Every structure is written in structure tokens, then in C-alpha cells.
Coordinates of N, CA, C and O in Angstrom, one line a residue:
M1 N 30.8 -102.0 -21.9 CA 32.1 -101.9 -21.2 C 31.8 -101.3 -19.8 O 31.1 -100.4 -19.6
R2 N 32.4 -102.0 -18.8 CA 32.3 -101.5 -17.4 C 33.6 -100.8 -17.1 O 34.7 -101.3 -17.2
Y3 N 33.4 -99.6 -16.7 CA 34.6 -98.8 -16.3 C 35.2 -99.4 -15.0 O 36.4 -99.2 -14.8
S4 N 34.4 -100.0 -14.2 CA 35.0 -100.6 -12.9 C 36.1 -101.6 -13.3 O 37.0 -101.9 -12.5
E5 N 36.0 -102.3 -14.4 CA 37.0 -103.2 -14.8 C 38.2 -102.6 -15.4 O 39.2 -103.2 -15.7
Q6 N 38.1 -101.3 -15.8 CA 39.2 -100.6 -16.4 C 39.8 -99.6 -15.4 O 40.4 -98.6 -15.9
V7 N 39.7 -99.8 -14.2 CA 40.4 -99.0 -13.2 C 41.5 -99.7 -12.6 O 41.4 -100.8 -12.1
K8 N 42.7 -99.1 -12.7 CA 43.9 -99.7 -12.2 C 44.8 -98.7 -11.4 O 44.8 -97.5 -11.8
P9 N 45.5 -99.2 -10.4 CA 46.4 -98.2 -9.7 C 47.6 -97.9 -10.5 O 48.0 -98.6 -11.5
V10 N 48.2 -96.8 -10.2 CA 49.4 -96.4 -11.0 C 50.5 -97.4 -10.9 O 51.3 -97.6 -11.9
S11 N 50.6 -98.2 -9.8 CA 51.6 -99.2 -9.7 C 51.4 -100.3 -10.8 O 52.3 -100.9 -11.3
Y12 N 50.1 -100.6 -11.1 CA 49.8 -101.5 -12.2 C 50.3 -101.0 -13.5 O 51.0 -101.7 -14.3
L13 N 50.1 -99.7 -13.8 CA 50.6 -99.1 -15.0 C 52.1 -99.2 -15.1 O 52.7 -99.5 -16.1
K14 N 52.8 -98.9 -14.0 CA 54.3 -98.9 -13.9 C 54.8 -100.3 -14.2 O 55.7 -100.5 -15.0
A15 N 54.1 -101.3 -13.7 CA 54.6 -102.7 -13.8 C 54.2 -103.3 -15.2 O 54.8 -104.3 -15.6
N16 N 53.2 -102.8 -15.8 CA 52.6 -103.4 -17.0 C 52.5 -102.4 -18.2 O 51.6 -102.6 -19.0
A17 N 53.3 -101.4 -18.2 CA 53.2 -100.4 -19.2 C 53.1 -100.9 -20.7 O 52.2 -100.5 -21.4
A18 N 54.0 -101.8 -21.0 CA 54.0 -102.3 -22.4 C 52.7 -103.1 -22.7 O 52.1 -102.9 -23.8
D19 N 52.2 -103.9 -21.8 CA 51.0 -104.6 -22.0 C 49.8 -103.7 -22.1 O 48.9 -103.8 -22.9
V20 N 49.8 -102.7 -21.2 CA 48.7 -101.7 -21.3 C 48.7 -100.9 -22.6 O 47.6 -100.8 -23.2
L21 N 49.8 -100.5 -23.1 CA 49.9 -99.8 -24.4 C 49.5 -100.7 -25.5 O 48.8 -100.2 -26.4
R22 N 49.9 -101.9 -25.5 CA 49.5 -102.9 -26.5 C 48.0 -103.1 -26.5 O 47.4 -103.1 -27.6
S23 N 47.4 -103.2 -25.4 CA 46.0 -103.4 -25.3 C 45.2 -102.2 -25.8 O 44.2 -102.3 -26.5
L24 N 45.7 -101.0 -25.4 CA 45.1 -99.8 -25.9 C 45.2 -99.7 -27.5 O 44.2 -99.3 -28.1
A25 N 46.3 -100.0 -28.0 CA 46.6 -100.0 -29.4 C 45.7 -100.9 -30.2 O 45.3 -100.7 -31.3
E26 N 45.3 -102.0 -29.5 CA 44.4 -103.0 -30.2 C 42.9 -102.7 -30.0 O 42.1 -103.5 -30.3
G27 N 42.7 -101.5 -29.6 CA 41.3 -101.0 -29.4 C 40.7 -101.3 -28.1 O 39.5 -101.3 -27.9
G28 N 41.6 -101.5 -27.1 CA 41.1 -101.6 -25.7 C 40.4 -100.4 -25.2 O 40.6 -99.3 -25.7
A29 N 39.6 -100.6 -24.2 CA 38.9 -99.5 -23.6 C 39.9 -98.6 -22.8 O 40.9 -99.0 -22.4
P30 N 39.5 -97.3 -22.7 CA 40.4 -96.4 -21.9 C 40.6 -97.0 -20.5 O 39.7 -97.7 -19.9
L31 N 41.7 -96.6 -19.9 CA 42.1 -97.1 -18.6 C 42.1 -96.0 -17.6 O 42.8 -95.0 -17.8
V32 N 41.4 -96.1 -16.5 CA 41.4 -95.1 -15.5 C 42.5 -95.4 -14.5 O 42.5 -96.5 -14.0
I33 N 43.4 -94.5 -14.3 CA 44.6 -94.7 -13.4 C 44.3 -94.0 -12.1 O 43.9 -92.8 -12.0
T34 N 44.5 -94.8 -11.0 CA 44.2 -94.2 -9.7 C 45.6 -94.0 -8.9 O 46.5 -94.7 -9.2
Q35 N 45.5 -93.1 -8.0 CA 46.7 -92.9 -7.1 C 46.1 -92.6 -5.7 O 45.2 -91.8 -5.6
N36 N 46.6 -93.4 -4.8 CA 46.1 -93.3 -3.4 C 44.5 -93.5 -3.4 O 43.8 -92.8 -2.6
G37 N 44.0 -94.3 -4.2 CA 42.6 -94.7 -4.3 C 41.7 -93.7 -5.0 O 40.5 -93.9 -5.0
E38 N 42.3 -92.6 -5.6 CA 41.5 -91.6 -6.3 C 41.9 -91.6 -7.8 O 43.0 -91.8 -8.1
A39 N 40.9 -91.5 -8.6 CA 41.1 -91.4 -10.0 C 41.9 -90.2 -10.4 O 41.6 -89.1 -9.9
R40 N 43.0 -90.4 -11.1 CA 43.9 -89.3 -11.4 C 44.1 -89.0 -12.9 O 44.4 -87.9 -13.3
A41 N 43.9 -90.0 -13.7 CA 44.1 -89.9 -15.2 C 43.3 -90.9 -15.9 O 42.9 -92.0 -15.4
V42 N 43.1 -90.7 -17.2 CA 42.5 -91.6 -18.1 C 43.5 -91.8 -19.3 O 43.9 -90.9 -19.9
L43 N 43.8 -93.1 -19.5 CA 44.8 -93.4 -20.6 C 44.0 -94.0 -21.7 O 43.2 -95.0 -21.5
Q44 N 44.2 -93.5 -22.9 CA 43.5 -94.0 -24.1 C 44.5 -94.0 -25.3 O 45.5 -93.3 -25.3
D45 N 44.2 -94.7 -26.3 CA 45.0 -94.8 -27.5 C 44.9 -93.5 -28.3 O 43.9 -92.7 -28.1
V46 N 45.9 -93.2 -29.1 CA 46.0 -91.9 -29.8 C 44.8 -91.8 -30.8 O 44.2 -90.7 -30.9
A47 N 44.4 -92.8 -31.5 CA 43.3 -92.7 -32.4 C 42.0 -92.4 -31.8 O 41.3 -91.5 -32.3
S48 N 41.7 -93.0 -30.6 CA 40.5 -92.6 -29.9 C 40.6 -91.2 -29.4 O 39.6 -90.5 -29.4
Y49 N 41.7 -90.8 -28.9 CA 41.9 -89.4 -28.4 C 41.7 -88.4 -29.5 O 40.9 -87.4 -29.4
Q50 N 42.2 -88.7 -30.7 CA 42.0 -87.8 -31.9 C 40.6 -87.7 -32.3 O 40.0 -86.7 -32.5
A51 N 39.9 -88.9 -32.3 CA 38.5 -88.9 -32.6 C 37.7 -88.1 -31.6 O 36.7 -87.4 -32.0
T52 N 38.0 -88.2 -30.4 CA 37.3 -87.4 -29.3 C 37.5 -85.9 -29.5 O 36.6 -85.1 -29.4
Q53 N 38.8 -85.5 -29.8 CA 39.1 -84.1 -30.1 C 38.3 -83.6 -31.3 O 37.8 -82.5 -31.3
E54 N 38.2 -84.4 -32.3 CA 37.5 -84.0 -33.5 C 36.0 -83.8 -33.2 O 35.4 -82.9 -33.7
A55 N 35.5 -84.7 -32.5 CA 34.1 -84.7 -32.1 C 33.8 -83.4 -31.3 O 32.8 -82.7 -31.5
L56 N 34.7 -83.1 -30.3 CA 34.6 -81.9 -29.5 C 34.6 -80.6 -30.4 O 33.9 -79.7 -30.2
A57 N 35.5 -80.6 -31.4 CA 35.6 -79.5 -32.3 C 34.3 -79.3 -33.1 O 33.8 -78.1 -33.2
L58 N 33.7 -80.4 -33.5 CA 32.4 -80.3 -34.2 C 31.3 -79.8 -33.3 O 30.5 -78.9 -33.7
L59 N 31.3 -80.2 -32.1 CA 30.3 -79.8 -31.1 C 30.5 -78.3 -30.8 O 29.5 -77.6 -30.7
K60 N 31.7 -77.8 -30.8 CA 32.0 -76.4 -30.5 C 31.4 -75.6 -31.7 O 30.8 -74.5 -31.5
L61 N 31.7 -76.1 -32.9 CA 31.1 -75.4 -34.1 C 29.6 -75.3 -34.1 O 29.0 -74.3 -34.4
L62 N 29.0 -76.4 -33.7 CA 27.5 -76.4 -33.6 C 27.0 -75.4 -32.5 O 26.1 -74.7 -32.7
A63 N 27.8 -75.3 -31.4 CA 27.4 -74.4 -30.4 C 27.5 -73.0 -30.9 O 26.7 -72.1 -30.6
L64 N 28.6 -72.7 -31.6 CA 28.8 -71.3 -32.1 C 27.7 -71.0 -33.1 O 27.1 -69.9 -33.1
G65 N 27.3 -72.0 -34.0 CA 26.2 -71.8 -34.9 C 24.9 -71.5 -34.2 O 24.1 -70.6 -34.6
T66 N 24.6 -72.2 -33.1 CA 23.4 -72.0 -32.3 C 23.4 -70.6 -31.7 O 22.3 -70.0 -31.7
R67 N 24.5 -70.2 -31.2 CA 24.6 -68.8 -30.7 C 24.3 -67.8 -31.8 O 23.6 -66.8 -31.5
D68 N 24.8 -68.0 -33.0 CA 24.5 -67.0 -34.1 C 23.0 -67.0 -34.4 O 22.4 -66.0 -34.6
V69 N 22.4 -68.2 -34.4 CA 21.0 -68.3 -34.7 C 20.2 -67.5 -33.6 O 19.3 -66.7 -33.9
D70 N 20.6 -67.8 -32.3 CA 19.9 -67.2 -31.2 C 20.1 -65.7 -31.2 O 19.2 -64.9 -30.8
A71 N 21.2 -65.2 -31.7 CA 21.5 -63.7 -31.8 C 20.9 -63.1 -33.1 O 21.1 -61.9 -33.2
G72 N 20.3 -63.9 -33.9 CA 19.7 -63.3 -35.1 C 20.7 -63.1 -36.2 O 20.4 -62.4 -37.2
R73 N 21.9 -63.6 -36.1 CA 23.0 -63.4 -37.1 C 22.8 -64.5 -38.2 O 23.7 -65.4 -38.3
V74 N 21.7 -64.4 -39.0 CA 21.4 -65.4 -40.0 C 21.0 -64.7 -41.3 O 20.5 -63.6 -41.2
V75 N 21.1 -65.4 -42.4 CA 20.5 -65.0 -43.6 C 19.9 -66.2 -44.3 O 20.2 -67.3 -44.0
P76 N 18.9 -65.9 -45.1 CA 18.2 -67.1 -45.8 C 19.2 -67.8 -46.6 O 20.2 -67.3 -47.2
A77 N 19.0 -69.1 -46.7 CA 20.0 -70.0 -47.5 C 20.2 -69.6 -48.9 O 21.3 -69.5 -49.4
R78 N 19.1 -69.2 -49.6 CA 19.2 -68.7 -51.0 C 20.1 -67.5 -51.1 O 20.9 -67.4 -52.0
E79 N 20.0 -66.6 -50.1 CA 20.8 -65.4 -50.2 C 22.3 -65.8 -49.9 O 23.2 -65.3 -50.6
A80 N 22.6 -66.7 -49.0 CA 23.9 -67.1 -48.7 C 24.5 -67.8 -49.9 O 25.7 -67.5 -50.3
I81 N 23.8 -68.7 -50.6 CA 24.2 -69.4 -51.8 C 24.5 -68.4 -52.9 O 25.5 -68.5 -53.6
A82 N 23.6 -67.4 -53.1 CA 23.8 -66.4 -54.1 C 25.1 -65.6 -53.9 O 25.9 -65.4 -54.8
R83 N 25.4 -65.3 -52.6 CA 26.6 -64.5 -52.3 C 27.8 -65.4 -52.6 O 28.8 -64.9 -53.1
L84 N 27.8 -66.6 -52.3 CA 28.9 -67.5 -52.5 C 29.2 -67.7 -54.0 O 30.3 -67.7 -54.5
R85 N 28.1 -67.8 -54.8 CA 28.2 -67.9 -56.2 C 28.8 -66.7 -56.9 O 29.5 -66.8 -57.9
K86 N 28.5 -65.5 -56.3 CA 29.1 -64.3 -56.8 C 30.5 -64.1 -56.4 O 31.2 -63.1 -56.8
G87 N 30.9 -64.9 -55.4 CA 32.3 -64.7 -54.9 C 32.3 -63.7 -53.7 O 33.3 -63.3 -53.3
G88 N 31.1 -63.4 -53.3 CA 31.0 -62.4 -52.2 C 30.8 -63.1 -50.8 O 29.8 -62.9 -50.2
G89 N 31.7 -63.9 -50.4 CA 31.6 -64.6 -49.2 C 31.8 -63.8 -47.9 O 31.6 -64.2 -46.8
D90 N 32.1 -62.5 -48.1 CA 32.3 -61.6 -47.0 C 31.0 -61.4 -46.2 O 30.1 -60.9 -46.8
S91 N 31.0 -61.7 -45.0 CA 29.8 -61.5 -44.2 C 29.5 -60.1 -43.8 O 28.4 -59.8 -43.2
T92 N 30.4 -59.2 -44.0 CA 30.2 -57.8 -43.6 C 29.4 -57.0 -44.7 O 29.0 -55.9 -44.4
A93 N 29.2 -57.6 -45.8 CA 28.5 -56.9 -46.9 C 27.0 -56.8 -46.6 O 26.4 -57.6 -46.0

């Protein structure tokens, strides 16, 4: 996909809103909207936006886990599993 083909001025969006939304709903690529020749917004369908947000949330969780590892806030897997089996999921113990 070439983003250069997906760049449209805001006037195009105004004149073709229904067609743009239909294209996006059918799995079309995100559309970069320009104003006065500068990129101002990216328009994408709701499903793609939700998938992006979910992926970002997972990446944040991975980053937090990496920070915990770097800070030494870890326990061996066997110990963690044993705690969970005992019902002692509290990390302050």
C-alpha cells in the first residue's frame, strides 16, 4: 500500500464522505487528510482502530514487564505457580 495514494485534501473528504466511509468499512487503507497542504488527520475504520489500540495495550504490558525484569522484580516461575495454586496471588507476600 502506498500512502501517497491515500492522501486527500479535506475538501475531498467533505465532498465524498459517504464513499470514503464505505471504502474504509470494506477494509480500505487509512486515509491521510490534509489541510492547506499539510497532513492533519488519519481516518481509519473502527475495527482497524480498535485492533491498533489493543496492540498498543499489549505493547505497554510488555514494556511494563520488561521494566520489572530490569528492576529485579521477578520470581522463579515454579514459585509463582506454587503461589497461584495456593491462592496466594498477592505479590507483597
